[in-house]
Each structure stands twice: as structure tokens, then as C-alpha cells.
């Protein structure tokens, strides 16, 4: 099935938080649950061939701690979602899409509204910027991430989050946002996300149809 582009019912949840808040950790775990499909925008960008024009653009923006331009990002997202739907790895009519790292600004949120219906945003909150920087430095060593390698880039990424990504929280209605303390152990964060999901009407109506 091709991803229905004019369809507004494809249900989605967003995991939103500063770099280092644990979006990927939570998204990966949620993606192992049947009917949940994890989409990590940063992973998609990192998988690009860096010899291509797109791959080169990604490296030039991410290595400065900046966002890749919106049209490019949403275009790539859409192409990947179409692939996943085309190969039935993602079934838009019954699966929940877990968006991690996208949208990253209000314009991206508006563009995504054409394709998915966002039922809840999980805000992984971590006001302690030193803790975020510590987590990013640790990740730079373990995962060889260029964009986490220097304090200048780390600070720029946190500043980009504050200026461009955080305003997304005001874009969605207040009852669509759940704030979760990201300094808790991952299992507690996960538990709060799941507790909220199972209360949502969209989950209750969709899960009762699945056998
Ligand atoms: P983190 O998980 O640490 O927040 P990501 O792995 O999601 O970081 O993203 C790494 C980099 O990829 C970002 O700094 C940015 O340059 C680029 N990127 C990822 N997602 C987006 C997006 N939705 N829009 C623009 N740029 C993005």
C-alpha cells in the first residue's frame, strides 16, 4: 500500500526533546512493539551516502549543529515513508508512527499535518543543559557522532533546539502534549509514555480492531 498522501487519519506520536534527552532510546524500544513503527530522522540522514549531494548537505548542516532545510527534510521523510508503506513494513491504516527527530520546527509540523494525524507529543524535558552535554559527549565516543564531538557544536545544537524546535510545543493543543522528566531512568520514561498511549481514544479504538 502506498502511503496515502491526502489522508488525514494516519496516526502518529511525536517524541520531542533536546539532543541527548533520550528520544532515540525510547523510539527504538517503542518500535519493537507490534503496530508501532519508529521513524528516526537523524538515523535516516546518517544513512545517506555522503558522496551524494543530499549526503553532503546533511554533513554540512549537522556538523555545524544546524537543521537541514525543511523541504529537503520533509521530502526525504516522505520518500522513506512511501518505501516503508510500499514494502508493508509500515501499514498506515493500522500502525502508529513514532516520529523521533521530526518535526524539528513549526514549519515542519505544518508540512507533516498534510500526511499524518498527531495524537500526542511526548516532551522529554531536561532543563539541565550540563546533563545533556554530558550525554552527548558520551555518545560521541560510543557512536562516532561528528555532531556531538565538540562543545561548540553541542552548544549550537542545544541553542537550535531552544529557538526552533521548542516552539512546536505551542503549535499543538495543550491536551496533545505530555511532559516527561527525561532525567528519570529510561524504564520510567518508557512507562510514562506507554501509560499515556494506552489511555488515548485513538489507541483504544484502533487496538480493539486488531486481533
Ligand atoms: P539528536 O537525536 O541528538 O537530537 P538527531 O540524530 O535526531 O539528533 O539529528 C542529528 C542532526 O540531523 C541534526 O542536528 C540536524 O542537523 C539533522 N536533522 C535531523 N532531523 C532533522 C529534521 N527534522 N530537520 C532538520 N534537520 C534534521
PDB file of C-alpha atoms and ligand atoms in Angstrom:
ATOM      1  CA  UNK A   1       0.000   0.000   0.000  1.00  0.00           C
ATOM      2  CA  UNK A   2       1.347   3.419  -0.902  1.00  0.00           C
ATOM      3  CA  UNK A   3       1.258   5.990   1.838  1.00  0.00           C
ATOM      4  CA  UNK A   4      -1.987   7.882   1.179  1.00  0.00           C
ATOM      5  CA  UNK A   5      -0.773  11.434   0.774  1.00  0.00           C
ATOM      6  CA  UNK A   6      -4.075  13.223   1.157  1.00  0.00           C
ATOM      7  CA  UNK A   7      -5.210  11.077   4.010  1.00  0.00           C
ATOM      8  CA  UNK A   8      -5.506  12.600   7.450  1.00  0.00           C
ATOM      9  CA  UNK A   9      -6.058   9.538   9.555  1.00  0.00           C
ATOM     10  CA  UNK A  10      -2.557   8.036   9.670  1.00  0.00           C
ATOM     11  CA  UNK A  11      -1.989   8.147  13.426  1.00  0.00           C
ATOM     12  CA  UNK A  12       1.305   9.413  14.787  1.00  0.00           C
ATOM     13  CA  UNK A  13       3.032  10.243  18.060  1.00  0.00           C
ATOM     14  CA  UNK A  14       5.956  12.621  18.324  1.00  0.00           C
ATOM     15  CA  UNK A  15       8.881  12.267  20.686  1.00  0.00           C
ATOM     16  CA  UNK A  16      10.258  15.747  21.187  1.00  0.00           C
ATOM     17  CA  UNK A  17      13.156  16.853  23.312  1.00  0.00           C
ATOM     18  CA  UNK A  18      16.618  18.393  23.207  1.00  0.00           C
ATOM     19  CA  UNK A  19      19.546  16.428  21.803  1.00  0.00           C
ATOM     20  CA  UNK A  20      20.617  13.896  24.422  1.00  0.00           C
ATOM     21  CA  UNK A  21      17.181  13.678  26.067  1.00  0.00           C
ATOM     22  CA  UNK A  22      16.718  10.042  25.034  1.00  0.00           C
ATOM     23  CA  UNK A  23      14.351  10.312  22.065  1.00  0.00           C
ATOM     24  CA  UNK A  24      16.156   7.603  20.140  1.00  0.00           C
ATOM     25  CA  UNK A  25      16.338   5.264  23.134  1.00  0.00           C
ATOM     26  CA  UNK A  26      12.598   5.492  23.691  1.00  0.00           C
ATOM     27  CA  UNK A  27      11.729   5.426  19.993  1.00  0.00           C
ATOM     28  CA  UNK A  28      13.746   2.252  19.416  1.00  0.00           C
ATOM     29  CA  UNK A  29      12.025   0.423  22.260  1.00  0.00           C
ATOM     30  CA  UNK A  30       8.554   1.596  21.219  1.00  0.00           C
ATOM     31  CA  UNK A  31       9.311   0.494  17.663  1.00  0.00           C
ATOM     32  CA  UNK A  32       9.694  -3.116  18.825  1.00  0.00           C
ATOM     33  CA  UNK A  33       6.040  -3.194  19.908  1.00  0.00           C
ATOM     34  CA  UNK A  34       3.710  -4.692  17.299  1.00  0.00           C
ATOM     35  CA  UNK A  35       1.880  -1.964  15.305  1.00  0.00           C
ATOM     36  CA  UNK A  36       4.364   0.726  16.351  1.00  0.00           C
ATOM     37  CA  UNK A  37       6.807   1.939  13.709  1.00  0.00           C
ATOM     38  CA  UNK A  38       9.776   4.044  14.769  1.00  0.00           C
ATOM     39  CA  UNK A  39      10.999   6.708  12.381  1.00  0.00           C
ATOM     40  CA  UNK A  40      14.266   8.394  13.442  1.00  0.00           C
ATOM     41  CA  UNK A  41      15.026  11.324  11.191  1.00  0.00           C
ATOM     42  CA  UNK A  42      18.670  11.643  12.283  1.00  0.00           C
ATOM     43  CA  UNK A  43      19.277   7.942  11.532  1.00  0.00           C
ATOM     44  CA  UNK A  44      17.847   8.395   8.049  1.00  0.00           C
ATOM     45  CA  UNK A  45      20.140  11.355   7.403  1.00  0.00           C
ATOM     46  CA  UNK A  46      23.151   9.482   8.767  1.00  0.00           C
ATOM     47  CA  UNK A  47      22.420   6.554   6.448  1.00  0.00           C
ATOM     48  CA  UNK A  48      22.755   8.777   3.358  1.00  0.00           C
ATOM     49  CA  UNK A  49      25.708   8.191   1.086  1.00  0.00           C
ATOM     50  CA  UNK A  50      27.960  11.151   1.858  1.00  0.00           C
ATOM     51  CA  UNK A  51      29.162  11.186  -1.774  1.00  0.00           C
ATOM     52  CA  UNK A  52      25.723  12.326  -2.926  1.00  0.00           C
ATOM     53  CA  UNK A  53      24.558  15.958  -2.983  1.00  0.00           C
ATOM     54  CA  UNK A  54      21.986  15.204  -0.282  1.00  0.00           C
ATOM     55  CA  UNK A  55      24.530  13.405   1.903  1.00  0.00           C
ATOM     56  CA  UNK A  56      26.950  16.327   1.569  1.00  0.00           C
ATOM     57  CA  UNK A  57      24.244  18.811   2.528  1.00  0.00           C
ATOM     58  CA  UNK A  58      23.407  16.785   5.620  1.00  0.00           C
ATOM     59  CA  UNK A  59      27.047  16.751   6.750  1.00  0.00           C
ATOM     60  CA  UNK A  60      27.447  20.481   6.192  1.00  0.00           C
ATOM     61  CA  UNK A  61      24.388  21.391   8.301  1.00  0.00           C
ATOM     62  CA  UNK A  62      24.680  18.766  11.042  1.00  0.00           C
ATOM     63  CA  UNK A  63      28.393  19.378  11.625  1.00  0.00           C
ATOM     64  CA  UNK A  64      27.506  22.992  12.452  1.00  0.00           C
ATOM     65  CA  UNK A  65      24.655  21.968  14.770  1.00  0.00           C
ATOM     66  CA  UNK A  66      22.076  23.388  12.344  1.00  0.00           C
ATOM     67  CA  UNK A  67      18.908  21.957  10.852  1.00  0.00           C
ATOM     68  CA  UNK A  68      18.747  20.620   7.321  1.00  0.00           C
ATOM     69  CA  UNK A  69      16.293  22.795   5.264  1.00  0.00           C
ATOM     70  CA  UNK A  70      12.616  21.872   5.662  1.00  0.00           C
ATOM     71  CA  UNK A  71      11.680  20.981   2.063  1.00  0.00           C
ATOM     72  CA  UNK A  72      14.623  18.627   1.832  1.00  0.00           C
ATOM     73  CA  UNK A  73      13.863  17.041   5.182  1.00  0.00           C
ATOM     74  CA  UNK A  74      10.160  16.527   4.579  1.00  0.00           C
ATOM     75  CA  UNK A  75      10.842  15.293   1.025  1.00  0.00           C
ATOM     76  CA  UNK A  76      13.236  12.671   2.331  1.00  0.00           C
ATOM     77  CA  UNK A  77      10.838  11.720   5.122  1.00  0.00           C
ATOM     78  CA  UNK A  78       8.004  11.264   2.632  1.00  0.00           C
ATOM     79  CA  UNK A  79      10.147   9.172   0.270  1.00  0.00           C
ATOM     80  CA  UNK A  80      11.178   6.886   3.124  1.00  0.00           C
ATOM     81  CA  UNK A  81       7.629   6.563   4.449  1.00  0.00           C
ATOM     82  CA  UNK A  82       6.429   5.686   0.941  1.00  0.00           C
ATOM     83  CA  UNK A  83       9.124   2.993   0.759  1.00  0.00           C
ATOM     84  CA  UNK A  84       8.150   1.548   4.121  1.00  0.00           C
ATOM     85  CA  UNK A  85       4.470   1.566   3.180  1.00  0.00           C
ATOM     86  CA  UNK A  86       5.223   0.139  -0.267  1.00  0.00           C
ATOM     87  CA  UNK A  87       7.063  -2.799   1.273  1.00  0.00           C
ATOM     88  CA  UNK A  88       4.425  -3.221   4.014  1.00  0.00           C
ATOM     89  CA  UNK A  89       6.925  -2.586   6.782  1.00  0.00           C
ATOM     90  CA  UNK A  90       4.604   0.247   7.719  1.00  0.00           C
ATOM     91  CA  UNK A  91       0.835  -0.078   7.365  1.00  0.00           C
ATOM     92  CA  UNK A  92      -0.536   3.468   7.560  1.00  0.00           C
ATOM     93  CA  UNK A  93      -4.112   2.401   8.260  1.00  0.00           C
ATOM     94  CA  UNK A  94      -3.334   0.355  11.373  1.00  0.00           C
ATOM     95  CA  UNK A  95       0.169   1.262  12.553  1.00  0.00           C
ATOM     96  CA  UNK A  96       1.190   4.068  14.888  1.00  0.00           C
ATOM     97  CA  UNK A  97       4.084   6.094  13.584  1.00  0.00           C
ATOM     98  CA  UNK A  98       6.570   7.168  16.251  1.00  0.00           C
ATOM     99  CA  UNK A  99       8.243  10.312  14.955  1.00  0.00           C
ATOM    100  CA  UNK A 100      11.656  10.913  16.510  1.00  0.00           C
ATOM    101  CA  UNK A 101      13.607  13.996  15.469  1.00  0.00           C
ATOM    102  CA  UNK A 102      10.868  15.233  13.157  1.00  0.00           C
ATOM    103  CA  UNK A 103       9.219  17.750  13.152  1.00  0.00           C
ATOM    104  CA  UNK A 104      12.045  19.970  14.328  1.00  0.00           C
ATOM    105  CA  UNK A 105      10.372  23.323  13.770  1.00  0.00           C
ATOM    106  CA  UNK A 106       6.843  24.683  13.343  1.00  0.00           C
ATOM    107  CA  UNK A 107       7.077  24.745   9.544  1.00  0.00           C
ATOM    108  CA  UNK A 108       7.901  21.013   9.501  1.00  0.00           C
ATOM    109  CA  UNK A 109       4.980  20.365  11.869  1.00  0.00           C
ATOM    110  CA  UNK A 110       2.667  22.155   9.426  1.00  0.00           C
ATOM    111  CA  UNK A 111       4.006  20.190   6.452  1.00  0.00           C
ATOM    112  CA  UNK A 112       3.590  16.890   8.299  1.00  0.00           C
ATOM    113  CA  UNK A 113      -0.032  17.766   9.067  1.00  0.00           C
ATOM    114  CA  UNK A 114      -0.760  17.052   5.422  1.00  0.00           C
ATOM    115  CA  UNK A 115       0.210  13.424   5.901  1.00  0.00           C
ATOM    116  CA  UNK A 116      -0.339  12.307   9.473  1.00  0.00           C
ATOM    117  CA  UNK A 117      -2.606  12.981  12.393  1.00  0.00           C
ATOM    118  CA  UNK A 118      -0.597  13.698  15.518  1.00  0.00           C
ATOM    119  CA  UNK A 119      -2.402  12.345  18.579  1.00  0.00           C
ATOM    120  CA  UNK A 120       0.202  13.055  21.219  1.00  0.00           C
ATOM    121  CA  UNK A 121       3.555  14.776  21.632  1.00  0.00           C
ATOM    122  CA  UNK A 122       5.833  13.383  24.325  1.00  0.00           C
ATOM    123  CA  UNK A 123       8.080  16.142  25.553  1.00  0.00           C
ATOM    124  CA  UNK A 124      11.199  14.618  27.102  1.00  0.00           C
ATOM    125  CA  UNK A 125      12.105  17.530  29.290  1.00  0.00           C
ATOM    126  CA  UNK A 126      15.621  18.071  30.626  1.00  0.00           C
ATOM    127  CA  UNK A 127      16.238  21.626  31.806  1.00  0.00           C
ATOM    128  CA  UNK A 128      19.730  20.631  32.977  1.00  0.00           C
ATOM    129  CA  UNK A 129      21.828  21.526  29.915  1.00  0.00           C
ATOM    130  CA  UNK A 130      25.041  20.220  31.528  1.00  0.00           C
ATOM    131  CA  UNK A 131      23.478  16.772  31.764  1.00  0.00           C
ATOM    132  CA  UNK A 132      22.532  16.915  28.067  1.00  0.00           C
ATOM    133  CA  UNK A 133      26.055  17.943  27.095  1.00  0.00           C
ATOM    134  CA  UNK A 134      27.449  15.092  29.218  1.00  0.00           C
ATOM    135  CA  UNK A 135      25.205  12.564  27.468  1.00  0.00           C
ATOM    136  CA  UNK A 136      26.183  13.902  24.033  1.00  0.00           C
ATOM    137  CA  UNK A 137      29.909  13.708  24.764  1.00  0.00           C
ATOM    138  CA  UNK A 138      29.453  10.111  25.899  1.00  0.00           C
ATOM    139  CA  UNK A 139      27.513   9.316  22.718  1.00  0.00           C
ATOM    140  CA  UNK A 140      30.147  10.967  20.523  1.00  0.00           C
ATOM    141  CA  UNK A 141      32.691   8.457  21.817  1.00  0.00           C
ATOM    142  CA  UNK A 142      30.420   5.429  21.588  1.00  0.00           C
ATOM    143  CA  UNK A 143      28.714   6.144  18.274  1.00  0.00           C
ATOM    144  CA  UNK A 144      31.341   8.195  16.486  1.00  0.00           C
ATOM    145  CA  UNK A 145      28.925  11.103  16.006  1.00  0.00           C
ATOM    146  CA  UNK A 146      30.516  14.111  14.370  1.00  0.00           C
ATOM    147  CA  UNK A 147      27.747  16.403  15.534  1.00  0.00           C
ATOM    148  CA  UNK A 148      28.349  15.566  19.185  1.00  0.00           C
ATOM    149  CA  UNK A 149      32.112  15.817  19.032  1.00  0.00           C
ATOM    150  CA  UNK A 150      32.829  19.387  20.114  1.00  0.00           C
ATOM    151  CA  UNK A 151      31.435  21.636  22.805  1.00  0.00           C
ATOM    152  CA  UNK A 152      30.832  24.375  20.220  1.00  0.00           C
ATOM    153  CA  UNK A 153      28.586  22.096  18.159  1.00  0.00           C
ATOM    154  CA  UNK A 154      26.864  20.697  21.254  1.00  0.00           C
ATOM    155  CA  UNK A 155      26.036  24.216  22.444  1.00  0.00           C
ATOM    156  CA  UNK A 156      24.811  25.185  18.982  1.00  0.00           C
ATOM    157  CA  UNK A 157      22.560  22.099  18.829  1.00  0.00           C
ATOM    158  CA  UNK A 158      21.024  22.975  22.196  1.00  0.00           C
ATOM    159  CA  UNK A 159      20.528  26.598  21.060  1.00  0.00           C
ATOM    160  CA  UNK A 160      18.892  25.404  17.806  1.00  0.00           C
ATOM    161  CA  UNK A 161      16.546  23.255  19.860  1.00  0.00           C
ATOM    162  CA  UNK A 162      15.538  26.180  22.084  1.00  0.00           C
ATOM    163  CA  UNK A 163      14.997  28.602  19.216  1.00  0.00           C
ATOM    164  CA  UNK A 164      13.424  26.370  16.564  1.00  0.00           C
ATOM    165  CA  UNK A 165      12.174  23.064  17.983  1.00  0.00           C
ATOM    166  CA  UNK A 166      10.721  24.011  21.363  1.00  0.00           C
ATOM    167  CA  UNK A 167       8.097  26.382  19.861  1.00  0.00           C
ATOM    168  CA  UNK A 168       6.473  23.246  18.365  1.00  0.00           C
ATOM    169  CA  UNK A 169       5.059  22.606  21.848  1.00  0.00           C
ATOM    170  CA  UNK A 170       2.809  25.650  21.418  1.00  0.00           C
ATOM    171  CA  UNK A 171       1.698  24.573  17.954  1.00  0.00           C
ATOM    172  CA  UNK A 172      -0.240  21.543  19.224  1.00  0.00           C
ATOM    173  CA  UNK A 173      -3.217  21.852  21.605  1.00  0.00           C
ATOM    174  CA  UNK A 174      -2.210  21.577  25.279  1.00  0.00           C
ATOM    175  CA  UNK A 175      -4.038  18.263  25.742  1.00  0.00           C
ATOM    176  CA  UNK A 176      -1.883  16.815  22.952  1.00  0.00           C
ATOM    177  CA  UNK A 177       1.323  17.347  24.928  1.00  0.00           C
ATOM    178  CA  UNK A 178       2.624  15.120  27.723  1.00  0.00           C
ATOM    179  CA  UNK A 179       5.679  16.360  29.597  1.00  0.00           C
ATOM    180  CA  UNK A 180       8.003  13.662  30.898  1.00  0.00           C
ATOM    181  CA  UNK A 181      11.068  14.143  33.082  1.00  0.00           C
ATOM    182  CA  UNK A 182      13.888  12.876  30.866  1.00  0.00           C
ATOM    183  CA  UNK A 183      16.344  12.618  33.767  1.00  0.00           C
ATOM    184  CA  UNK A 184      14.496   9.581  35.099  1.00  0.00           C
ATOM    185  CA  UNK A 185      15.801   6.097  34.270  1.00  0.00           C
ATOM    186  CA  UNK A 186      14.785   5.030  30.721  1.00  0.00           C
ATOM    187  CA  UNK A 187      12.370   2.384  32.004  1.00  0.00           C
ATOM    188  CA  UNK A 188      10.418   5.022  33.963  1.00  0.00           C
ATOM    189  CA  UNK A 189      10.280   7.342  30.952  1.00  0.00           C
ATOM    190  CA  UNK A 190       9.040   4.418  28.863  1.00  0.00           C
ATOM    191  CA  UNK A 191       6.434   3.514  31.433  1.00  0.00           C
ATOM    192  CA  UNK A 192       5.026   7.077  31.419  1.00  0.00           C
ATOM    193  CA  UNK A 193       4.871   7.138  27.620  1.00  0.00           C
ATOM    194  CA  UNK A 194       3.050   3.802  27.469  1.00  0.00           C
ATOM    195  CA  UNK A 195       0.646   4.715  30.278  1.00  0.00           C
ATOM    196  CA  UNK A 196      -0.387   7.788  28.317  1.00  0.00           C
ATOM    197  CA  UNK A 197      -0.684   5.991  24.981  1.00  0.00           C
ATOM    198  CA  UNK A 198      -2.998   3.307  26.294  1.00  0.00           C
ATOM    199  CA  UNK A 199      -5.368   5.970  27.632  1.00  0.00           C
ATOM    200  CA  UNK A 200      -5.716   7.710  24.279  1.00  0.00           C
ATOM    201  CA  UNK A 201      -9.009   7.221  22.425  1.00  0.00           C
ATOM    202  CA  UNK A 202      -7.138   6.592  19.146  1.00  0.00           C
ATOM    203  CA  UNK A 203      -5.227   3.734  20.756  1.00  0.00           C
ATOM    204  CA  UNK A 204      -8.310   2.236  22.363  1.00  0.00           C
ATOM    205  CA  UNK A 205     -10.355   2.331  19.173  1.00  0.00           C
ATOM    206  CA  UNK A 206      -7.553   1.066  16.930  1.00  0.00           C
ATOM    207  CA  UNK A 207      -6.284  -1.682  19.222  1.00  0.00           C
ATOM    208  CA  UNK A 208      -9.769  -3.162  19.639  1.00  0.00           C
ATOM    209  CA  UNK A 209      -9.873  -3.718  15.868  1.00  0.00           C
ATOM    210  CA  UNK A 210      -6.620  -5.675  15.842  1.00  0.00           C
ATOM    211  CA  UNK A 211      -6.635  -9.381  16.531  1.00  0.00           C
TER     212      UNK A 211
HETATM  213  P1  LIG B   1      19.526  14.012  18.340  1.00  0.00           P
HETATM  214  O1  LIG B   1      18.862  12.675  18.455  1.00  0.00           O
HETATM  215  O2  LIG B   1      20.809  14.093  19.029  1.00  0.00           O
HETATM  216  O3  LIG B   1      18.616  15.138  18.670  1.00  0.00           O
HETATM  217  P2  LIG B   1      19.432  13.548  15.509  1.00  0.00           P
HETATM  218  O4  LIG B   1      20.214  12.314  15.335  1.00  0.00           O
HETATM  219  O5  LIG B   1      17.953  13.434  15.507  1.00  0.00           O
HETATM  220  O6  LIG B   1      19.908  14.248  16.817  1.00  0.00           O
HETATM  221  O7  LIG B   1      19.835  14.600  14.364  1.00  0.00           O
HETATM  222  C1  LIG B   1      21.180  14.880  14.005  1.00  0.00           C
HETATM  223  C2  LIG B   1      21.234  16.048  13.016  1.00  0.00           C
HETATM  224  O8  LIG B   1      20.485  15.718  11.825  1.00  0.00           O
HETATM  225  C3  LIG B   1      20.584  17.334  13.496  1.00  0.00           C
HETATM  226  O9  LIG B   1      21.475  18.124  14.261  1.00  0.00           O
HETATM  227  C4  LIG B   1      20.226  18.026  12.164  1.00  0.00           C
HETATM  228  O10 LIG B   1      21.330  18.643  11.549  1.00  0.00           O
HETATM  229  C5  LIG B   1      19.795  16.858  11.303  1.00  0.00           C
HETATM  230  N1  LIG B   1      18.333  16.614  11.423  1.00  0.00           N
HETATM  231  C6  LIG B   1      17.739  15.523  11.979  1.00  0.00           C
HETATM  232  N2  LIG B   1      16.398  15.617  11.910  1.00  0.00           N
HETATM  233  C7  LIG B   1      16.130  16.803  11.281  1.00  0.00           C
HETATM  234  C8  LIG B   1      14.932  17.480  10.912  1.00  0.00           C
HETATM  235  N3  LIG B   1      13.707  17.001  11.173  1.00  0.00           N
HETATM  236  N4  LIG B   1      15.052  18.681  10.289  1.00  0.00           N
HETATM  237  C9  LIG B   1      16.236  19.205  10.005  1.00  0.00           C
HETATM  238  N5  LIG B   1      17.406  18.619  10.333  1.00  0.00           N
HETATM  239  C10 LIG B   1      17.368  17.437  10.964  1.00  0.00           C
END
